[in-house]
Amino acid sequence: MHIVIMGCGRVGSALAQTLEGQGHTVAVIDRDPTSFRRLGSSFSGRRVTGIGFDQDTLREAGIEDAGAFAAVSSGDNSNIIAARVAREMFGVENVAARIYDPRRAEVYQRLGIPTVATVRWTADQMLRRLLPSGAEPLWRDPTGGVQLAEVHTSQTWVGHRISRLQDQTGVRVAFLTRLGEALLPSSQTVLQEGDLVHVMMRTDEIDRVEAAFAKGPEEEGGQ
């Protein structure tokens, strides 16, 4: 796949190197040509100097052949404009924008533009480690009706199977994080101490799910 990235800061350059390492062709756009130094001498993709939402600049970067576009510059407005141009003017299907203002991120998420709210994500991840309680949304569908969330799990669930957790809480476990590694569990997977549980659930059921995870397994029924 050909991928266009707007912004050659730390995130953009790391993203470009990773994607190229995976075999994709990559073009990076930045208005400051000196920023391309972050890409290193081994980067073989295109380096395009210009404004990321300018149509001619995007064409030079190969947007017409791109399967994905990432807007990760330091400006919220520029990222959103560029993401909309890529999607609406050039029909790029996979588009994502980095947003510093979490309120804007929610608005554009509902408009169908996937966003990453950098400041909120970082703060929330720190809070999750300091105050591990409740549910922390990681992703919402554009309608806001379904979400992926990391839910704090009572220690009393340790030693019980995923199947029991799902049956008693009504959620679908998407994956676990165990010892820093992602794990796709089966119904027979047993929860271990330190597991982070990530579930898919309806947004309007957050309170019920949080309570069920905090309460622990019901007495009746086996594992």
PDB file of C-alpha atoms in Angstrom:
ATOM      1  CA  MET A   1       0.000   0.000   0.000  1.00  0.00           C
ATOM      2  CA  HIS A   2       1.113   3.586  -0.616  1.00  0.00           C
ATOM      3  CA  ILE A   3       0.700   5.767   2.471  1.00  0.00           C
ATOM      4  CA  VAL A   4       0.973   9.550   2.758  1.00  0.00           C
ATOM      5  CA  ILE A   5       1.935  11.139   6.078  1.00  0.00           C
ATOM      6  CA  MET A   6       1.577  14.832   6.851  1.00  0.00           C
ATOM      7  CA  GLY A   7       4.042  15.953   9.513  1.00  0.00           C
ATOM      8  CA  CYS A   8       7.608  14.824  10.009  1.00  0.00           C
ATOM      9  CA  GLY A   9       7.962  15.273  13.745  1.00  0.00           C
ATOM     10  CA  ARG A  10       8.750  12.434  16.110  1.00  0.00           C
ATOM     11  CA  VAL A  11       5.446  10.671  15.476  1.00  0.00           C
ATOM     12  CA  GLY A  12       5.404  11.161  11.714  1.00  0.00           C
ATOM     13  CA  SER A  13       9.001  10.081  11.194  1.00  0.00           C
ATOM     14  CA  ALA A  14       8.613   7.002  13.417  1.00  0.00           C
ATOM     15  CA  LEU A  15       5.399   6.083  11.624  1.00  0.00           C
ATOM     16  CA  ALA A  16       7.055   6.477   8.225  1.00  0.00           C
ATOM     17  CA  GLN A  17      10.015   4.290   9.156  1.00  0.00           C
ATOM     18  CA  THR A  18       7.771   1.602  10.636  1.00  0.00           C
ATOM     19  CA  LEU A  19       5.487   1.490   7.618  1.00  0.00           C
ATOM     20  CA  GLU A  20       8.362   1.361   5.171  1.00  0.00           C
ATOM     21  CA  GLY A  21       9.889  -1.425   7.222  1.00  0.00           C
ATOM     22  CA  GLN A  22       6.650  -3.355   6.759  1.00  0.00           C
ATOM     23  CA  GLY A  23       6.972  -3.113   2.993  1.00  0.00           C
ATOM     24  CA  HIS A  24       4.709  -0.137   2.244  1.00  0.00           C
ATOM     25  CA  THR A  25       5.694   2.818   0.086  1.00  0.00           C
ATOM     26  CA  VAL A  26       5.588   6.064   2.025  1.00  0.00           C
ATOM     27  CA  ALA A  27       5.565   9.783   1.261  1.00  0.00           C
ATOM     28  CA  VAL A  28       6.076  12.354   4.018  1.00  0.00           C
ATOM     29  CA  ILE A  29       4.912  15.959   3.739  1.00  0.00           C
ATOM     30  CA  ASP A  30       6.262  18.806   5.877  1.00  0.00           C
ATOM     31  CA  ARG A  31       6.569  22.518   5.341  1.00  0.00           C
ATOM     32  CA  ASP A  32      10.036  22.517   6.959  1.00  0.00           C
ATOM     33  CA  PRO A  33      12.542  20.604   4.788  1.00  0.00           C
ATOM     34  CA  THR A  34      14.989  20.273   7.684  1.00  0.00           C
ATOM     35  CA  SER A  35      12.476  18.038   9.491  1.00  0.00           C
ATOM     36  CA  PHE A  36      13.169  15.251   7.006  1.00  0.00           C
ATOM     37  CA  ARG A  37      16.476  14.632   8.800  1.00  0.00           C
ATOM     38  CA  ARG A  38      14.457  12.616  11.320  1.00  0.00           C
ATOM     39  CA  LEU A  39      13.761  10.029   8.640  1.00  0.00           C
ATOM     40  CA  GLY A  40      17.389   8.970   8.455  1.00  0.00           C
ATOM     41  CA  SER A  41      19.485   8.085   5.435  1.00  0.00           C
ATOM     42  CA  SER A  42      17.926   4.648   5.039  1.00  0.00           C
ATOM     43  CA  PHE A  43      14.437   6.016   4.315  1.00  0.00           C
ATOM     44  CA  SER A  44      13.744   5.589   0.608  1.00  0.00           C
ATOM     45  CA  GLY A  45      10.285   7.160   0.426  1.00  0.00           C
ATOM     46  CA  ARG A  46       9.298  10.558  -0.913  1.00  0.00           C
ATOM     47  CA  ARG A  47      10.071  13.745   0.985  1.00  0.00           C
ATOM     48  CA  VAL A  48       7.651  16.473  -0.093  1.00  0.00           C
ATOM     49  CA  THR A  49       8.045  20.056   1.113  1.00  0.00           C
ATOM     50  CA  GLY A  50       4.738  21.868   1.308  1.00  0.00           C
ATOM     51  CA  ILE A  51       1.433  22.324   3.100  1.00  0.00           C
ATOM     52  CA  GLY A  52      -0.279  19.028   3.791  1.00  0.00           C
ATOM     53  CA  PHE A  53      -3.777  20.093   2.817  1.00  0.00           C
ATOM     54  CA  ASP A  54      -2.730  21.706  -0.466  1.00  0.00           C
ATOM     55  CA  GLN A  55      -4.050  19.561  -3.308  1.00  0.00           C
ATOM     56  CA  ASP A  56      -0.975  19.976  -5.512  1.00  0.00           C
ATOM     57  CA  THR A  57       1.278  19.013  -2.611  1.00  0.00           C
ATOM     58  CA  LEU A  58      -0.844  15.963  -1.936  1.00  0.00           C
ATOM     59  CA  ARG A  59      -0.714  14.946  -5.592  1.00  0.00           C
ATOM     60  CA  GLU A  60       3.081  15.266  -5.531  1.00  0.00           C
ATOM     61  CA  ALA A  61       3.073  12.899  -2.553  1.00  0.00           C
ATOM     62  CA  GLY A  62       1.032  10.380  -4.522  1.00  0.00           C
ATOM     63  CA  ILE A  63      -2.289  10.837  -2.774  1.00  0.00           C
ATOM     64  CA  GLU A  64      -4.187   9.657  -5.857  1.00  0.00           C
ATOM     65  CA  ASP A  65      -2.619   6.215  -5.466  1.00  0.00           C
ATOM     66  CA  ALA A  66      -2.675   6.165  -1.660  1.00  0.00           C
ATOM     67  CA  GLY A  67      -4.565   3.628   0.390  1.00  0.00           C
ATOM     68  CA  ALA A  68      -4.092   5.555   3.630  1.00  0.00           C
ATOM     69  CA  PHE A  69      -3.371   9.068   4.904  1.00  0.00           C
ATOM     70  CA  ALA A  70      -2.157  10.144   8.348  1.00  0.00           C
ATOM     71  CA  ALA A  71      -2.218  13.766   9.527  1.00  0.00           C
ATOM     72  CA  VAL A  72       0.170  14.044  12.465  1.00  0.00           C
ATOM     73  CA  SER A  73       1.447  17.623  12.307  1.00  0.00           C
ATOM     74  CA  SER A  74       1.471  19.854  15.390  1.00  0.00           C
ATOM     75  CA  GLY A  75      -1.672  21.753  14.354  1.00  0.00           C
ATOM     76  CA  ASP A  76      -5.189  20.470  15.028  1.00  0.00           C
ATOM     77  CA  ASN A  77      -6.800  22.591  12.316  1.00  0.00           C
ATOM     78  CA  SER A  78      -4.237  21.578   9.704  1.00  0.00           C
ATOM     79  CA  ASN A  79      -4.631  17.911  10.580  1.00  0.00           C
ATOM     80  CA  ILE A  80      -8.409  17.981  10.308  1.00  0.00           C
ATOM     81  CA  ILE A  81      -8.425  19.973   7.060  1.00  0.00           C
ATOM     82  CA  ALA A  82      -5.835  17.671   5.512  1.00  0.00           C
ATOM     83  CA  ALA A  83      -7.738  14.557   6.629  1.00  0.00           C
ATOM     84  CA  ARG A  84     -10.972  15.858   5.126  1.00  0.00           C
ATOM     85  CA  VAL A  85      -9.264  16.800   1.852  1.00  0.00           C
ATOM     86  CA  ALA A  86      -7.691  13.336   1.609  1.00  0.00           C
ATOM     87  CA  ARG A  87     -11.008  11.631   2.217  1.00  0.00           C
ATOM     88  CA  GLU A  88     -13.469  13.933   0.471  1.00  0.00           C
ATOM     89  CA  MET A  89     -11.397  15.212  -2.460  1.00  0.00           C
ATOM     90  CA  PHE A  90      -9.249  12.175  -3.192  1.00  0.00           C
ATOM     91  CA  GLY A  91     -11.388   9.359  -1.801  1.00  0.00           C
ATOM     92  CA  VAL A  92      -8.733   7.878   0.486  1.00  0.00           C
ATOM     93  CA  GLU A  93     -10.520   5.261   2.568  1.00  0.00           C
ATOM     94  CA  ASN A  94      -8.181   4.949   5.551  1.00  0.00           C
ATOM     95  CA  VAL A  95      -7.632   8.375   7.108  1.00  0.00           C
ATOM     96  CA  ALA A  96      -6.588   9.330  10.639  1.00  0.00           C
ATOM     97  CA  ALA A  97      -5.805  12.665  12.300  1.00  0.00           C
ATOM     98  CA  ARG A  98      -3.913  13.457  15.488  1.00  0.00           C
ATOM     99  CA  ILE A  99      -5.766  15.990  17.627  1.00  0.00           C
ATOM    100  CA  TYR A 100      -4.530  17.692  20.784  1.00  0.00           C
ATOM    101  CA  ASP A 101      -7.931  19.064  21.848  1.00  0.00           C
ATOM    102  CA  PRO A 102     -10.044  16.113  23.091  1.00  0.00           C
ATOM    103  CA  ARG A 103     -13.303  18.012  22.508  1.00  0.00           C
ATOM    104  CA  ARG A 104     -12.484  18.407  18.839  1.00  0.00           C
ATOM    105  CA  ALA A 105     -11.442  14.771  18.631  1.00  0.00           C
ATOM    106  CA  GLU A 106     -14.887  13.629  19.759  1.00  0.00           C
ATOM    107  CA  VAL A 107     -16.624  15.901  17.236  1.00  0.00           C
ATOM    108  CA  TYR A 108     -14.589  14.669  14.280  1.00  0.00           C
ATOM    109  CA  GLN A 109     -14.827  11.061  15.424  1.00  0.00           C
ATOM    110  CA  ARG A 110     -18.602  11.364  15.135  1.00  0.00           C
ATOM    111  CA  LEU A 111     -18.165  12.815  11.645  1.00  0.00           C
ATOM    112  CA  GLY A 112     -16.399   9.629  10.645  1.00  0.00           C
ATOM    113  CA  ILE A 113     -12.804  10.885  10.769  1.00  0.00           C
ATOM    114  CA  PRO A 114     -10.795   8.612  13.083  1.00  0.00           C
ATOM    115  CA  THR A 115      -8.781  10.718  15.502  1.00  0.00           C
ATOM    116  CA  VAL A 116      -6.111  10.203  18.136  1.00  0.00           C
ATOM    117  CA  ALA A 117      -6.411  12.736  20.958  1.00  0.00           C
ATOM    118  CA  THR A 118      -2.771  12.835  22.015  1.00  0.00           C
ATOM    119  CA  VAL A 119      -2.939  14.776  25.269  1.00  0.00           C
ATOM    120  CA  ARG A 120      -6.020  13.014  26.586  1.00  0.00           C
ATOM    121  CA  TRP A 121      -4.680   9.591  25.612  1.00  0.00           C
ATOM    122  CA  THR A 122      -1.392  10.169  27.440  1.00  0.00           C
ATOM    123  CA  ALA A 123      -3.083  11.576  30.544  1.00  0.00           C
ATOM    124  CA  ASP A 124      -5.683   8.809  30.600  1.00  0.00           C
ATOM    125  CA  GLN A 125      -3.065   6.090  30.265  1.00  0.00           C
ATOM    126  CA  MET A 126      -1.165   7.536  33.222  1.00  0.00           C
ATOM    127  CA  LEU A 127      -4.347   7.749  35.276  1.00  0.00           C
ATOM    128  CA  ARG A 128      -5.207   4.159  34.408  1.00  0.00           C
ATOM    129  CA  ARG A 129      -1.939   3.026  35.947  1.00  0.00           C
ATOM    130  CA  LEU A 130      -2.246   5.307  38.992  1.00  0.00           C
ATOM    131  CA  LEU A 131      -5.974   4.828  39.624  1.00  0.00           C
ATOM    132  CA  PRO A 132      -7.001   1.537  38.012  1.00  0.00           C
ATOM    133  CA  SER A 133     -10.761   1.658  38.331  1.00  0.00           C
ATOM    134  CA  GLY A 134     -13.793   1.814  36.071  1.00  0.00           C
ATOM    135  CA  ALA A 135     -13.625   1.647  32.283  1.00  0.00           C
ATOM    136  CA  GLU A 136     -11.332   3.587  29.974  1.00  0.00           C
ATOM    137  CA  PRO A 137     -12.642   3.980  26.403  1.00  0.00           C
ATOM    138  CA  LEU A 138     -10.005   3.239  23.757  1.00  0.00           C
ATOM    139  CA  TRP A 139     -12.184   3.458  20.630  1.00  0.00           C
ATOM    140  CA  ARG A 140     -15.756   4.345  19.686  1.00  0.00           C
ATOM    141  CA  ASP A 141     -17.583   3.636  16.466  1.00  0.00           C
ATOM    142  CA  PRO A 142     -18.670   6.777  14.553  1.00  0.00           C
ATOM    143  CA  THR A 143     -22.189   6.617  16.028  1.00  0.00           C
ATOM    144  CA  GLY A 144     -20.882   6.379  19.572  1.00  0.00           C
ATOM    145  CA  GLY A 145     -23.047   3.335  20.296  1.00  0.00           C
ATOM    146  CA  VAL A 146     -20.294   0.737  20.653  1.00  0.00           C
ATOM    147  CA  GLN A 147     -16.872   1.069  22.193  1.00  0.00           C
ATOM    148  CA  LEU A 148     -13.692  -0.780  22.981  1.00  0.00           C
ATOM    149  CA  ALA A 149     -12.588  -0.159  26.551  1.00  0.00           C
ATOM    150  CA  GLU A 150     -10.078  -1.355  29.087  1.00  0.00           C
ATOM    151  CA  VAL A 151     -12.133  -2.285  32.151  1.00  0.00           C
ATOM    152  CA  HIS A 152     -10.672  -2.579  35.629  1.00  0.00           C
ATOM    153  CA  THR A 153     -11.123  -6.170  36.755  1.00  0.00           C
ATOM    154  CA  SER A 154     -11.492  -7.281  40.372  1.00  0.00           C
ATOM    155  CA  GLN A 155      -8.775  -9.618  41.621  1.00  0.00           C
ATOM    156  CA  THR A 156     -11.532 -12.132  42.375  1.00  0.00           C
ATOM    157  CA  TRP A 157     -11.757 -12.850  38.628  1.00  0.00           C
ATOM    158  CA  VAL A 158      -8.165 -14.180  38.603  1.00  0.00           C
ATOM    159  CA  GLY A 159      -8.209 -17.923  37.973  1.00  0.00           C
ATOM    160  CA  HIS A 160     -11.547 -17.867  36.143  1.00  0.00           C
ATOM    161  CA  ARG A 161     -12.044 -18.486  32.443  1.00  0.00           C
ATOM    162  CA  ILE A 162     -12.817 -15.778  29.906  1.00  0.00           C
ATOM    163  CA  SER A 163     -16.030 -17.654  29.056  1.00  0.00           C
ATOM    164  CA  ARG A 164     -17.329 -17.143  32.597  1.00  0.00           C
ATOM    165  CA  LEU A 165     -16.392 -13.466  32.578  1.00  0.00           C
ATOM    166  CA  GLN A 166     -18.236 -12.964  29.288  1.00  0.00           C
ATOM    167  CA  ASP A 167     -21.307 -14.928  30.350  1.00  0.00           C
ATOM    168  CA  GLN A 168     -21.715 -13.088  33.636  1.00  0.00           C
ATOM    169  CA  THR A 169     -20.939  -9.562  32.407  1.00  0.00           C
ATOM    170  CA  GLY A 170     -22.460  -9.688  28.917  1.00  0.00           C
ATOM    171  CA  VAL A 171     -19.378  -8.300  27.140  1.00  0.00           C
ATOM    172  CA  ARG A 172     -17.065  -9.695  24.480  1.00  0.00           C
ATOM    173  CA  VAL A 173     -13.403  -9.770  25.473  1.00  0.00           C
ATOM    174  CA  ALA A 174     -11.459  -8.416  22.487  1.00  0.00           C
ATOM    175  CA  PHE A 175      -7.960  -9.006  23.846  1.00  0.00           C
ATOM    176  CA  LEU A 176      -5.812  -9.107  26.959  1.00  0.00           C
ATOM    177  CA  THR A 177      -2.554  -7.349  27.701  1.00  0.00           C
ATOM    178  CA  ARG A 178      -0.371  -9.827  29.606  1.00  0.00           C
ATOM    179  CA  LEU A 179       3.181  -8.972  30.656  1.00  0.00           C
ATOM    180  CA  GLY A 180       3.208  -6.131  28.130  1.00  0.00           C
ATOM    181  CA  GLU A 181       2.121  -8.310  25.211  1.00  0.00           C
ATOM    182  CA  ALA A 182      -1.274  -8.433  23.481  1.00  0.00           C
ATOM    183  CA  LEU A 183      -3.061 -11.778  23.699  1.00  0.00           C
ATOM    184  CA  LEU A 184      -6.129 -12.941  21.768  1.00  0.00           C
ATOM    185  CA  PRO A 185      -7.889 -15.196  24.279  1.00  0.00           C
ATOM    186  CA  SER A 186     -10.099 -18.205  23.679  1.00  0.00           C
ATOM    187  CA  SER A 187     -13.096 -19.048  25.823  1.00  0.00           C
ATOM    188  CA  GLN A 188     -10.825 -21.387  27.793  1.00  0.00           C
ATOM    189  CA  THR A 189      -8.176 -18.758  28.569  1.00  0.00           C
ATOM    190  CA  VAL A 190      -7.823 -18.243  32.323  1.00  0.00           C
ATOM    191  CA  LEU A 191      -7.321 -14.752  33.706  1.00  0.00           C
ATOM    192  CA  GLN A 192      -4.006 -14.211  35.442  1.00  0.00           C
ATOM    193  CA  GLU A 193      -2.933 -11.593  37.930  1.00  0.00           C
ATOM    194  CA  GLY A 194      -1.847  -8.413  36.164  1.00  0.00           C
ATOM    195  CA  ASP A 195      -3.926  -9.022  33.017  1.00  0.00           C
ATOM    196  CA  LEU A 196      -5.460  -5.922  31.455  1.00  0.00           C
ATOM    197  CA  VAL A 197      -8.859  -6.791  29.992  1.00  0.00           C
ATOM    198  CA  HIS A 198     -10.086  -4.983  26.860  1.00  0.00           C
ATOM    199  CA  VAL A 199     -13.728  -5.522  25.939  1.00  0.00           C
ATOM    200  CA  MET A 200     -16.266  -4.537  23.300  1.00  0.00           C
ATOM    201  CA  MET A 201     -19.552  -3.294  24.734  1.00  0.00           C
ATOM    202  CA  ARG A 202     -22.444  -0.942  24.186  1.00  0.00           C
ATOM    203  CA  THR A 203     -21.699   2.562  25.398  1.00  0.00           C
ATOM    204  CA  ASP A 204     -24.952   2.758  27.355  1.00  0.00           C
ATOM    205  CA  GLU A 205     -23.964  -0.311  29.391  1.00  0.00           C
ATOM    206  CA  ILE A 206     -20.700   1.042  30.816  1.00  0.00           C
ATOM    207  CA  ASP A 207     -22.009   1.444  34.377  1.00  0.00           C
ATOM    208  CA  ARG A 208     -23.438  -2.073  34.469  1.00  0.00           C
ATOM    209  CA  VAL A 209     -20.274  -3.609  33.040  1.00  0.00           C
ATOM    210  CA  GLU A 210     -18.008  -1.697  35.444  1.00  0.00           C
ATOM    211  CA  ALA A 211     -20.105  -2.921  38.375  1.00  0.00           C
ATOM    212  CA  ALA A 212     -20.007  -6.545  37.178  1.00  0.00           C
ATOM    213  CA  PHE A 213     -16.223  -6.471  36.690  1.00  0.00           C
ATOM    214  CA  ALA A 214     -15.718  -4.878  40.114  1.00  0.00           C
ATOM    215  CA  LYS A 215     -18.096  -7.268  41.898  1.00  0.00           C
ATOM    216  CA  GLY A 216     -16.382 -10.440  40.772  1.00  0.00           C
ATOM    217  CA  PRO A 217     -17.835 -13.792  39.727  1.00  0.00           C
ATOM    218  CA  GLU A 218     -21.184 -14.898  41.058  1.00  0.00           C
ATOM    219  CA  GLU A 219     -21.201 -17.880  43.361  1.00  0.00           C
ATOM    220  CA  GLU A 220     -23.443 -20.151  41.335  1.00  0.00           C
ATOM    221  CA  GLY A 221     -22.042 -21.991  38.304  1.00  0.00           C
ATOM    222  CA  GLY A 222     -18.629 -23.480  37.747  1.00  0.00           C
ATOM    223  CA  GLN A 223     -15.667 -22.191  35.849  1.00  0.00           C
TER     224      GLN A 223
END
